[in-house]
Coordinates of C-alpha atoms and ligand atoms in Angstrom, one line a residue:
X1 CA -1.6 42.1 -4.9
X2 CA -1.5 43.4 -8.5
X3 CA 1.4 42.3 -10.7
X4 CA 3.1 44.4 -13.3
X5 CA 2.2 43.1 -16.8
X6 CA 5.8 42.0 -17.6
X7 CA 5.8 40.1 -14.3
X8 CA 2.7 38.2 -15.3
X9 CA 4.4 37.2 -18.6
X10 CA 7.4 36.0 -16.7
X11 CA 5.3 34.1 -14.2
X12 CA 3.5 32.3 -17.0
X13 CA 6.7 31.4 -18.8
X14 CA 8.3 30.2 -15.5
X15 CA 5.3 28.0 -14.8
X16 CA 5.2 26.6 -18.3
X17 CA 8.9 25.6 -18.1
X18 CA 8.6 23.9 -14.7
X19 CA 8.4 20.1 -14.2
X20 CA 8.1 18.9 -10.6
X21 CA 8.2 15.2 -10.3
X22 CA 9.1 12.4 -7.9
X23 CA 10.6 9.0 -8.6
X24 CA 8.9 6.0 -7.1
X25 CA 10.2 2.4 -7.0
X26 CA 10.6 -0.7 -5.0
X27 CA 14.1 -0.7 -3.3
X28 CA 16.9 -1.8 -5.7
X29 CA 15.0 -1.2 -9.0
X30 CA 17.4 1.7 -9.7
X31 CA 15.9 4.9 -8.4
X32 CA 19.2 6.2 -7.1
X33 CA 21.0 5.4 -10.3
X34 CA 18.3 6.9 -12.5
X35 CA 18.3 10.1 -10.3
X36 CA 22.0 10.3 -10.6
X37 CA 21.9 9.9 -14.4
X38 CA 19.1 12.5 -14.8
X39 CA 21.2 14.9 -12.9
X40 CA 24.2 14.0 -15.0
X41 CA 22.4 14.9 -18.2
X42 CA 20.9 18.0 -16.5
X43 CA 24.5 19.1 -15.7
X44 CA 23.7 19.3 -12.0
X45 CA 26.5 16.9 -11.2
X46 CA 29.6 16.1 -13.2
X47 CA 30.6 12.7 -12.1
X48 CA 28.5 9.7 -11.7
X49 CA 28.6 8.5 -8.1
X50 CA 27.8 11.8 -6.4
X51 CA 24.3 10.8 -5.4
X52 CA 25.3 7.3 -4.6
X53 CA 28.1 8.4 -2.4
X54 CA 25.5 9.8 -0.1
X55 CA 24.4 6.3 0.5
X56 CA 27.9 4.9 0.5
X57 CA 28.7 7.2 3.4
X58 CA 31.6 9.1 1.9
X59 CA 29.8 12.4 2.2
X60 CA 27.2 11.8 4.9
X61 CA 26.9 14.7 7.2
X62 CA 24.5 13.2 9.7
X63 CA 25.0 10.0 11.7
X64 CA 21.5 9.1 11.4
X65 CA 22.3 8.2 7.8
X66 CA 24.0 5.2 9.4
X67 CA 20.6 3.5 9.5
X68 CA 20.1 4.3 5.9
X69 CA 23.4 2.8 5.0
X70 CA 23.1 -0.3 7.1
X71 CA 19.6 -1.0 6.0
X72 CA 20.3 0.0 2.4
X73 CA 17.2 2.2 2.3
X74 CA 16.7 5.9 1.8
X75 CA 15.1 7.5 4.7
X76 CA 15.5 11.1 3.9
X77 CA 13.8 13.0 1.1
X78 CA 15.8 15.5 -0.8
X79 CA 14.8 18.0 -3.4
X80 CA 16.9 18.6 -6.4
X81 CA 16.5 21.3 -8.9
X82 CA 18.2 21.4 -12.3
X83 CA 17.9 22.9 -15.7
X84 CA 17.6 21.0 -19.0
X85 CA 17.0 22.4 -22.5
X86 CA 15.4 25.5 -21.1
X87 CA 13.2 23.6 -18.6
X88 CA 13.5 23.9 -14.9
X89 CA 13.1 20.5 -13.2
X90 CA 12.4 19.9 -9.5
X91 CA 13.0 16.3 -8.6
X92 CA 11.5 15.2 -5.2
X93 CA 13.3 12.1 -4.0
X94 CA 10.9 9.9 -2.1
X95 CA 11.9 7.4 0.6
X96 CA 11.7 3.9 -0.7
X97 CA 10.9 1.7 2.3
X98 CA 7.3 0.8 3.2
X99 CA 7.8 1.9 6.8
X100 CA 8.2 5.4 5.6
X101 CA 5.1 5.6 3.4
X102 CA 3.7 8.5 5.5
X103 CA 6.7 10.7 4.5
X104 CA 6.3 9.5 1.0
X105 CA 2.7 10.4 1.0
X106 CA 3.6 14.0 2.0
X107 CA 6.2 14.2 -0.8
X108 CA 3.7 12.9 -3.3
X109 CA 1.3 15.7 -2.1
X110 CA 3.9 18.2 -3.5
X111 CA 4.5 16.6 -6.9
X112 CA 2.9 17.1 -10.2
X113 CA 3.9 13.7 -11.7
X114 CA 5.8 10.6 -10.9
X115 CA 8.4 8.4 -12.6
X116 CA 7.9 4.7 -11.8
X117 CA 11.1 2.7 -12.0
X118 CA 10.7 -1.1 -12.5
X119 CA 13.4 -3.8 -12.6
X120 CA 13.0 -5.6 -15.9
X121 CA 13.6 -8.9 -14.2
X122 CA 11.1 -8.3 -11.4
X123 CA 8.3 -6.1 -12.8
X124 CA 5.7 -4.8 -10.3
X125 CA 7.0 -5.4 -6.8
X126 CA 5.1 -4.8 -3.5
X127 CA 6.4 -1.3 -2.9
X128 CA 5.7 -0.3 -6.5
X129 CA 2.1 -1.3 -6.0
X130 CA 1.8 0.6 -2.7
X131 CA 3.3 3.8 -4.1
X132 CA 1.3 3.5 -7.2
X133 CA -1.9 3.4 -5.0
X134 CA -0.9 6.7 -3.4
X135 CA -0.4 8.2 -6.9
X136 CA -3.8 6.8 -8.0
X137 CA -5.5 8.4 -5.0
X138 CA -4.0 11.7 -5.8
X139 CA -4.5 11.2 -9.6
X140 CA -0.8 11.8 -10.3
X141 CA 0.3 11.1 -13.9
X142 CA 2.9 8.5 -14.2
X143 CA 5.7 7.7 -16.6
X144 CA 7.4 4.3 -16.4
X145 CA 11.1 3.4 -16.9
X146 CA 11.8 -0.3 -17.1
X147 CA 15.4 -0.6 -16.0
X148 CA 18.3 -3.0 -16.2
X149 CA 17.8 -4.1 -19.8
X150 CA 21.5 -5.1 -19.9
X151 CA 20.7 -7.9 -17.4
X152 CA 18.6 -10.9 -18.3
X153 CA 15.0 -9.8 -17.7
X154 CA 11.5 -10.8 -18.5
X155 CA 9.7 -10.7 -21.8
X156 CA 8.7 -7.1 -22.5
X157 CA 5.2 -8.1 -23.6
X158 CA 4.9 -9.8 -20.2
X159 CA 6.0 -6.7 -18.3
X160 CA 3.5 -4.5 -20.2
X161 CA 0.7 -7.0 -19.5
X162 CA 1.7 -7.1 -15.8
X163 CA 1.5 -3.3 -15.5
X164 CA -1.9 -3.3 -17.0
X165 CA -3.2 -6.3 -15.0
X166 CA -1.8 -5.4 -11.6
X167 CA -2.3 -1.6 -11.7
X168 CA -5.5 -1.6 -13.7
X169 CA -4.2 1.0 -16.2
X170 CA -3.3 1.1 -19.9
X171 CA 0.4 0.9 -20.6
X172 CA 1.7 2.5 -23.8
X173 CA 5.3 1.5 -24.8
X174 CA 7.1 4.4 -26.3
X175 CA 10.2 2.4 -27.2
X176 CA 10.8 -1.3 -27.4
X177 CA 13.9 -3.3 -26.4
X178 CA 16.0 -5.2 -28.9
X179 CA 17.3 -8.4 -27.3
X180 CA 17.7 -9.0 -23.6
X181 CA 20.6 -9.3 -21.1
X182 CA 23.9 -10.1 -22.7
X183 CA 22.2 -9.9 -26.1
X184 CA 20.6 -6.5 -25.4
X185 CA 21.3 -4.3 -28.4
X186 CA 19.2 -1.2 -27.8
X187 CA 15.7 0.1 -28.2
X188 CA 13.4 0.9 -31.1
X189 CA 11.6 4.2 -30.8
X190 CA 8.0 3.4 -31.7
X191 CA 7.2 7.0 -32.5
X192 CA 10.2 8.2 -34.5
X193 CA 10.9 4.7 -35.8
X194 CA 14.6 5.0 -35.0
X195 CA 16.9 2.4 -33.6
X196 CA 19.0 3.6 -30.6
X197 CA 21.9 1.2 -30.4
X198 CA 23.4 0.1 -27.2
X199 CA 27.1 -0.2 -27.3
X200 CA 28.8 -1.6 -24.2
X201 CA 31.6 0.7 -23.0
X202 CA 34.2 -0.2 -20.4
X203 CA 32.3 1.7 -17.7
X204 CA 28.8 3.1 -17.6
X205 CA 29.8 6.4 -16.2
X206 CA 29.9 8.2 -19.5
X207 CA 27.1 8.9 -22.0
X208 CA 26.8 5.7 -24.1
X209 CA 27.2 6.1 -27.9
X210 CA 24.0 5.9 -29.8
X211 CA 23.6 5.1 -33.5
X212 CA 20.4 5.9 -35.3
X213 CA 18.9 4.2 -38.3
X214 CA 15.4 3.2 -39.6
X215 CA 13.6 -0.1 -39.0
X216 CA 13.6 -1.0 -42.7
X217 CA 17.2 0.0 -43.1
X218 CA 18.9 -2.9 -45.0
X219 CA 21.9 -2.5 -42.7
X220 CA 19.7 -3.3 -39.7
X221 CA 20.2 -7.0 -40.2
X222 CA 24.0 -6.6 -40.4
X223 CA 23.9 -4.5 -37.3
X224 CA 21.5 -6.5 -35.1
X225 CA 21.7 -10.0 -36.7
X226 CA 18.8 -11.8 -38.4
X227 CA 17.0 -13.1 -35.2
X228 CA 16.9 -9.7 -33.4
X229 CA 15.8 -8.0 -36.6
X230 CA 13.0 -10.4 -37.2
X231 CA 11.9 -10.3 -33.5
X232 CA 11.9 -6.5 -33.6
X233 CA 10.0 -6.3 -36.8
X234 CA 7.4 -8.7 -35.5
X235 CA 7.1 -6.9 -32.1
X236 CA 6.7 -3.6 -33.9
X237 CA 3.9 -5.0 -36.0
X238 CA 2.2 -6.5 -33.0
X239 CA 2.4 -3.2 -31.1
X240 CA 1.1 -1.3 -34.0
X241 CA -1.8 -3.7 -34.1
X242 CA -2.5 -3.3 -30.4
X243 CA -2.4 0.5 -31.1
X244 CA -2.7 2.1 -27.7
X245 CA -3.0 5.8 -28.5
X246 CA -1.9 8.5 -26.3
X247 CA -4.9 10.1 -24.6
X248 CA -3.8 13.1 -22.7
X249 CA -6.7 13.1 -20.3
X250 CA -6.2 9.4 -19.4
X251 CA -2.5 10.1 -18.8
X252 CA -3.3 13.3 -16.7
X253 CA -5.4 11.1 -14.4
X254 CA -2.8 8.4 -14.1
X255 CA -4.8 5.9 -16.1
X256 CA -2.5 5.7 -19.1
X257 CA 1.2 5.1 -18.4
X258 CA 3.8 5.7 -21.2
X259 CA 6.5 3.1 -20.8
X260 CA 10.2 3.4 -21.7
X261 CA 12.9 0.7 -21.6
X262 CA 16.6 1.4 -20.7
X263 CA 19.5 0.8 -18.5
X264 CA 20.2 3.6 -16.0
X265 CA 23.6 2.4 -15.0
X266 CA 24.8 2.4 -18.6
X267 CA 23.2 5.8 -19.4
X268 CA 21.2 3.9 -21.9
X269 CA 17.8 5.4 -22.8
X270 CA 18.2 8.0 -20.0
X271 CA 18.4 11.1 -22.2
X272 CA 15.4 10.2 -24.4
X273 CA 13.6 9.5 -21.1
X274 CA 14.6 12.9 -19.7
X275 CA 13.2 14.5 -22.9
X276 CA 10.1 12.5 -22.4
X277 CA 9.7 13.9 -18.9
X278 CA 9.7 17.4 -20.5
X279 CA 7.2 16.3 -23.0
X280 CA 4.8 14.2 -21.0
X281 CA 5.1 15.5 -17.4
X282 CA 2.7 18.4 -16.8
X283 CA 3.7 21.9 -15.7
X284 CA 2.2 22.9 -12.4
X285 CA -1.6 22.9 -12.5
X286 CA -4.2 24.4 -10.2
X287 CA -4.3 23.1 -6.7
X288 CA -7.2 23.7 -4.3
X289 CA -8.6 26.1 -6.8
X290 CA -5.4 28.2 -6.9
X291 CA -4.2 28.9 -10.4
X292 CA -0.3 28.8 -10.5
X293 CA -0.3 31.8 -12.7
X294 CA -2.3 33.9 -10.2
X295 CA 0.1 36.6 -9.2
X296 CA -0.7 36.2 -5.5
X297 CA 2.0 34.1 -3.9
X298 CA 0.8 30.9 -2.2
X299 CA 2.5 27.8 -0.9
X300 CA 2.1 25.0 1.6
X301 CA 4.5 23.0 3.8
X302 CA 4.6 19.3 3.1
X303 CA 7.6 18.2 5.1
X304 CA 9.6 19.2 8.2
X305 CA 13.0 17.8 8.8
X306 CA 15.3 18.4 11.7
X307 CA 19.0 18.2 11.8
X308 CA 19.5 17.5 8.2
X309 CA 23.0 18.7 8.6
X310 CA 24.9 18.7 11.9
X311 CA 26.7 21.9 10.9
X312 CA 23.4 23.7 10.9
X313 CA 21.5 21.9 13.7
X314 CA 18.2 23.3 12.7
X315 CA 14.8 22.4 11.3
X316 CA 13.9 22.8 7.7
X317 CA 10.3 23.3 6.6
X318 CA 9.9 22.3 2.9
X319 CA 7.4 24.5 1.1
X320 CA 5.9 23.9 -2.3
X321 CA 5.1 27.1 -4.2
X322 CA 1.6 26.8 -5.6
X323 CA 1.1 30.2 -7.2
X324 CA 2.7 33.6 -7.9
X325 CA 6.3 34.6 -7.4
X326 CA 8.0 34.0 -4.1
X327 CA 10.5 36.7 -3.1
X328 CA 12.9 36.5 -0.2
X329 CA 11.8 38.4 2.9
X330 CA 8.3 38.9 1.7
X331 CA 5.4 39.3 4.1
X332 CA 2.7 36.7 3.9
X333 CA -0.4 35.6 5.8
X334 CA 0.0 32.4 7.7
X335 CA -3.4 30.7 7.6
X336 CA -3.1 28.6 10.8
X337 CA -1.5 31.3 12.9
X338 CA -3.8 33.9 11.3
X339 CA -1.1 36.5 11.2
X340 CA 1.6 38.0 9.0
X341 CA 5.0 36.3 8.9
X342 CA 8.1 37.3 7.1
X343 CA 9.6 34.7 4.8
X344 CA 13.3 35.0 5.8
X345 CA 16.2 32.7 5.0
X346 CA 14.7 30.7 2.1
X347 CA 17.0 28.0 0.8
X348 CA 17.4 25.9 -2.3
X349 CA 18.6 22.5 -1.5
X350 CA 20.9 20.3 -3.5
X351 CA 21.2 17.0 -1.7
X352 CA 22.6 18.2 1.6
X353 CA 24.0 21.5 0.3
X354 CA 22.0 24.6 0.6
X355 CA 22.1 28.1 -0.8
X356 CA 19.9 31.2 -0.2
X357 CA 17.4 32.0 -2.9
X358 CA 15.9 35.3 -3.9
X359 CA 12.9 34.1 -5.9
X360 CA 10.9 30.9 -6.6
X361 CA 8.1 30.0 -8.9
X362 CA 5.1 27.6 -8.8
X363 CA 6.4 24.0 -8.7
X364 CA 9.6 25.0 -6.8
X365 CA 10.3 23.8 -3.3
X366 CA 11.8 26.2 -0.8
X367 CA 13.5 25.1 2.4
X368 CA 13.0 27.4 5.4
X369 CA 14.9 27.3 8.6
X370 CA 11.9 26.8 10.8
X371 CA 11.9 28.3 14.2
X372 CA 8.7 26.4 15.1
X373 CA 6.7 28.6 12.7
X374 CA 5.6 25.8 10.4
X375 CA 3.8 22.6 10.7
X376 CA 3.0 20.1 8.0
X377 CA 0.1 21.3 6.0
X378 CA 0.5 25.0 6.8
X379 CA -0.5 27.4 4.0
X380 CA 0.7 30.9 3.4
X381 CA -0.4 33.6 1.0
X382 CA 0.6 37.1 0.0
X383 CA -3.1 37.9 -0.5
X384 CA -6.3 36.5 1.0
X385 CA -5.8 33.5 3.4
X386 CA -5.7 30.1 1.6
X387 CA -6.3 26.5 2.7
X388 CA -5.2 23.5 0.7
X389 CA -6.4 19.9 0.9
X390 CA -5.2 18.4 4.2
X391 CA -2.3 16.0 3.9
X392 CA -3.7 12.8 5.4
X393 CA -1.9 11.0 8.2
X394 CA -1.8 7.3 8.3
X395 CA -3.3 5.7 11.4
X396 CA -0.5 4.4 13.7
X397 CA -0.3 0.7 14.2
X398 CA 2.6 0.3 16.5
X399 CA 2.9 1.8 20.0
X400 CA 5.7 1.9 22.5
X401 CA 6.6 3.6 25.7
X402 CA 9.9 5.3 25.5
X403 CA 12.2 6.2 28.4
X404 CA 15.4 8.2 28.6
X405 CA 18.1 6.0 30.2
X406 CA 19.6 8.9 32.1
X407 CA 17.3 11.1 34.1
X408 CA 19.7 14.0 33.6
X409 CA 19.0 14.0 29.9
X410 CA 15.2 14.6 30.4
X411 CA 15.2 18.1 28.9
X412 CA 17.0 17.0 25.7
X413 CA 14.7 14.0 25.6
X414 CA 11.6 16.2 25.6
X415 CA 13.0 18.6 23.1
X416 CA 13.9 15.7 20.8
X417 CA 10.5 14.2 21.0
X418 CA 8.9 17.6 20.3
X419 CA 11.0 18.2 17.2
X420 CA 10.6 14.7 15.8
X421 CA 6.9 14.8 16.3
X422 CA 6.8 18.1 14.4
X423 CA 8.6 16.3 11.6
X424 CA 5.8 13.7 11.6
X425 CA 8.2 10.9 12.4
X426 CA 5.7 9.7 15.1
X427 CA 2.8 10.9 17.2
X428 CA 3.2 11.4 20.9
X429 CA 0.4 10.3 23.2
X430 CA 0.0 10.4 27.0
X431 CA -2.1 8.1 29.0
X432 CA -5.1 9.8 30.4
X433 CA -5.4 7.8 33.6
X434 CA -2.7 7.1 36.1
X435 CA 0.4 9.1 37.0
X436 CA 2.7 7.6 34.4
X437 CA 4.0 10.5 32.4
X438 CA 6.2 8.5 30.0
X439 CA 5.0 9.2 26.5
X440 CA 3.5 6.6 24.2
X441 CA 5.0 6.8 20.8
X442 CA 2.7 5.9 17.9
X443 CA 4.1 5.0 14.5
X444 CA 2.9 3.6 11.3
X445 CA 5.8 1.1 10.7
X446 CA 7.9 -0.7 13.3
X447 CA 11.2 0.4 11.8
X448 CA 10.4 3.9 12.8
X449 CA 11.1 3.0 16.4
X450 CA 14.7 2.3 15.4
X451 CA 14.9 5.5 13.5
X452 CA 13.6 7.5 16.4
X453 CA 15.9 6.0 19.0
X454 CA 18.9 6.3 16.7
X455 CA 18.1 9.9 16.0
X456 CA 17.5 10.7 19.7
X457 CA 20.9 9.2 20.4
X458 CA 22.9 10.9 17.6
X459 CA 21.1 14.2 17.4
X460 CA 20.1 14.8 21.0
X461 CA 22.6 12.6 22.8
X462 CA 19.8 10.7 24.6
X463 CA 19.9 7.0 25.0
X464 CA 16.5 5.4 25.4
X465 CA 14.8 2.1 26.2
X466 CA 11.6 1.1 24.6
X467 CA 8.8 -1.0 25.9
X468 CA 6.6 -2.1 23.0
X469 CA 2.9 -2.0 23.9
X470 CA 0.3 -4.5 22.7
X471 CA -2.0 -2.0 21.1
X472 CA -2.7 -2.2 17.3
X473 CA -5.3 0.4 16.6
X474 CA -5.7 4.1 17.6
X475 CA -9.0 5.9 17.2
X476 CA -9.6 9.6 17.8
X477 CA -12.9 10.5 19.4
X478 CA -14.3 14.0 18.8
X479 CA -15.6 14.5 22.3
X480 CA -14.3 15.9 25.5
X481 CA -11.6 13.7 27.3
X482 CA -13.7 13.4 30.4
X483 CA -16.7 12.4 28.4
X484 CA -14.7 9.6 26.7
X485 CA -13.3 8.5 30.1
X486 CA -16.9 7.8 31.2
X487 CA -17.7 5.6 28.1
X488 CA -17.9 1.8 28.2
X489 CA -14.7 0.6 26.6
X490 CA -13.1 -2.8 26.5
X491 CA -11.0 -3.5 29.6
X492 CA -7.8 -3.9 27.7
X493 CA -8.2 -0.6 25.8
X494 CA -6.6 2.6 27.1
X495 CA -7.5 6.2 26.8
X496 CA -4.8 8.6 25.9
X497 CA -4.5 12.2 24.7
X498 CA -2.5 13.5 21.8
X499 CA -0.3 16.7 21.9
X500 CA -3.3 18.8 21.1
X501 CA -5.2 17.3 24.1
X502 CA -7.5 15.3 21.8
X503 CA -8.7 12.0 23.2
X504 CA -7.4 8.8 21.5
X505 CA -8.5 5.3 22.4
X506 CA -5.9 2.5 21.9
X507 CA -7.2 -1.0 21.2
X508 CA -5.4 -4.3 21.0
X509 CA -7.7 -5.8 18.3
X510 CA -10.4 -4.8 15.8
X511 CA -12.8 -6.9 17.9
X512 CA -12.3 -4.4 20.8
X513 CA -12.9 -1.5 18.4
X514 CA -16.1 -3.1 17.2
X515 CA -17.2 -3.6 20.9
X516 CA -16.5 0.1 21.7
X517 CA -18.5 1.2 18.7
X518 CA -21.4 -1.1 19.7
X519 CA -21.4 0.1 23.3
X520 CA -21.3 3.8 22.3
X521 CA -23.8 4.3 19.5
X522 CA -23.5 7.6 17.8
X523 CA -19.8 8.1 18.8
X524 CA -17.4 8.2 15.8
X525 CA -14.1 6.5 16.3
X526 CA -11.9 7.9 13.5
X527 CA -8.5 6.8 12.4
X528 CA -7.1 10.4 12.3
X529 CA -7.7 13.4 14.5
Ligands
G4P1 P1 17.3 2.0 -5.6 O1 17.7 3.4 -5.4 O2 16.0 1.9 -6.3 O3 17.3 1.2 -4.4 O4 18.3 1.3 -6.6 P2 19.8 1.7 -6.9 O5 19.9 2.8 -7.9 O6 20.6 1.8 -5.7 O7 20.2 0.4 -7.7 C1 20.2 -0.9 -7.1 C2 21.2 -1.8 -7.8 O8 20.9 -2.0 -9.2 C3 22.6 -1.2 -7.7 O9 23.5 -2.3 -7.6 C4 22.7 -0.6 -9.1 O10 24.1 -0.5 -9.5 C5 22.0 -1.6 -9.9 N1 21.5 -1.0 -11.2 C6 20.9 0.2 -11.4 N2 20.6 0.4 -12.7 C7 21.0 -0.7 -13.4 C8 21.0 -1.1 -14.7 O11 20.6 -0.4 -15.6 N3 21.6 -2.4 -15.0 C9 22.1 -3.2 -14.0 N4 22.6 -4.3 -14.4 N5 22.1 -2.8 -12.7 C10 21.6 -1.6 -12.4 P3 24.2 -2.6 -6.3 O12 25.1 -3.8 -6.5 O13 23.2 -2.7 -5.2 O14 25.1 -1.4 -6.0 P4 26.5 -0.9 -6.6 O15 27.4 -1.9 -6.1 O16 26.3 -1.0 -8.1 O17 26.7 0.4 -6.1

């Protein structure tokens, strides 16, 4: 496909102004609040509370959100696009609970950078560490927001040291808090040498007033008091002495993390942070050797989600644009199907609302109503076929046999399983031997069983019972099923097949797996198909 010269200019400009990022945090650190405040500054919402109400249940449109509410975790991912100072930001909201790390992994495969939110009283928490590891594997640049400065928190030097120690990175404070908890007075910008004052307002729903002055300003002491002023001057000196400089390459590979302090609920430090995202976060870069400014449109599917909205009752495939300009109804080559498909009904998603879009650029995420056309990892191109790096699946560790309570609901039960597997909620296996046809569901985290059953009930009207099985490990064997059936395997292990007919052996312990490997030299037992 040859592009017109003016189109090429537009494409480059559109790529340059895009920032596609995700927010990662341990539950409760303030991810939802920060998201909401970023959208507030971006003008995408007008009243604080619009994002939160999704969790509070006022505007939920799917009953499966009930789990989300009762467990206080965010299960679904949403994609939010908003404009700020000429930039176009795509915010990918990642699920925060460890049981959903597989979904998170897929979302992080579609992002160009990540914002890591920490609670100033807690620092690095288990889920922060886990999500960080995923970012590290993908070499995603990270910007850190240390939240809840209005609450008594830990010493900022301690927090910085913890980030460096626990994550094995360099942390570079960009601003520095003045006071703590009830005595929190604002932040000092270490680059501009300005003091941003925090003034408590009756409610944090409006943009907090900010007064700016210099560090040597004689009025500083009147404003902050002698102790805070001395502390600040000393801290600034210490930090200058430590002198972590910004190294772009280190940042781009996630080894240097710029750190900001603030209080999301009070809108404090949020706007400078949003500006920092524009400044630090990268515009879309090459993926799988595909330059975003290449006029050939390419994209890949990183997530499938069914029944996001009961009014629509359909499946959405989320596609990240990797290069070129996407145009509604364009014909593209679908690599896996090896045929041309027409890209009809593209949607932009704002939380649960959707609108049709005409065009999209690299970094953008398009939602397609998916009539079974797309699977996770599928790639499309308006030119030569493309293939991107596979999105890895985690090996399942929990297995259960699911049964529909009423035989009359068998058809809906099958349909539900099919669609939920397509989303990647679980993998469906069938025992090779015996006549039992009940499917074995394989999941990464146990909580996914609850999610599954609840979704089958609310979305497909199928009540189920589950029989949790003793297996702990699944290993794919790249051989014919009948060949695997003849192998010497531990007596408690079971041979099953996945939906592609590939053989999978289920083991109850790592000892059993080792035994199988010893008995079958040369056979590879892999954790993914
Ligand atoms: P999450 O998405 O990471 O799970 O966190 P979320 O934003 O839901 O925030 C968790 C809790 O922390 C919420 O309180 C929220 O109001 C509070 N919070 C967020 N930012 C700040 C901050 O800057 N300072 C303080 N002091 N608190 C903050 P909650 O009681 O769970 O909910 P709500 O009653 O406020 O709705």
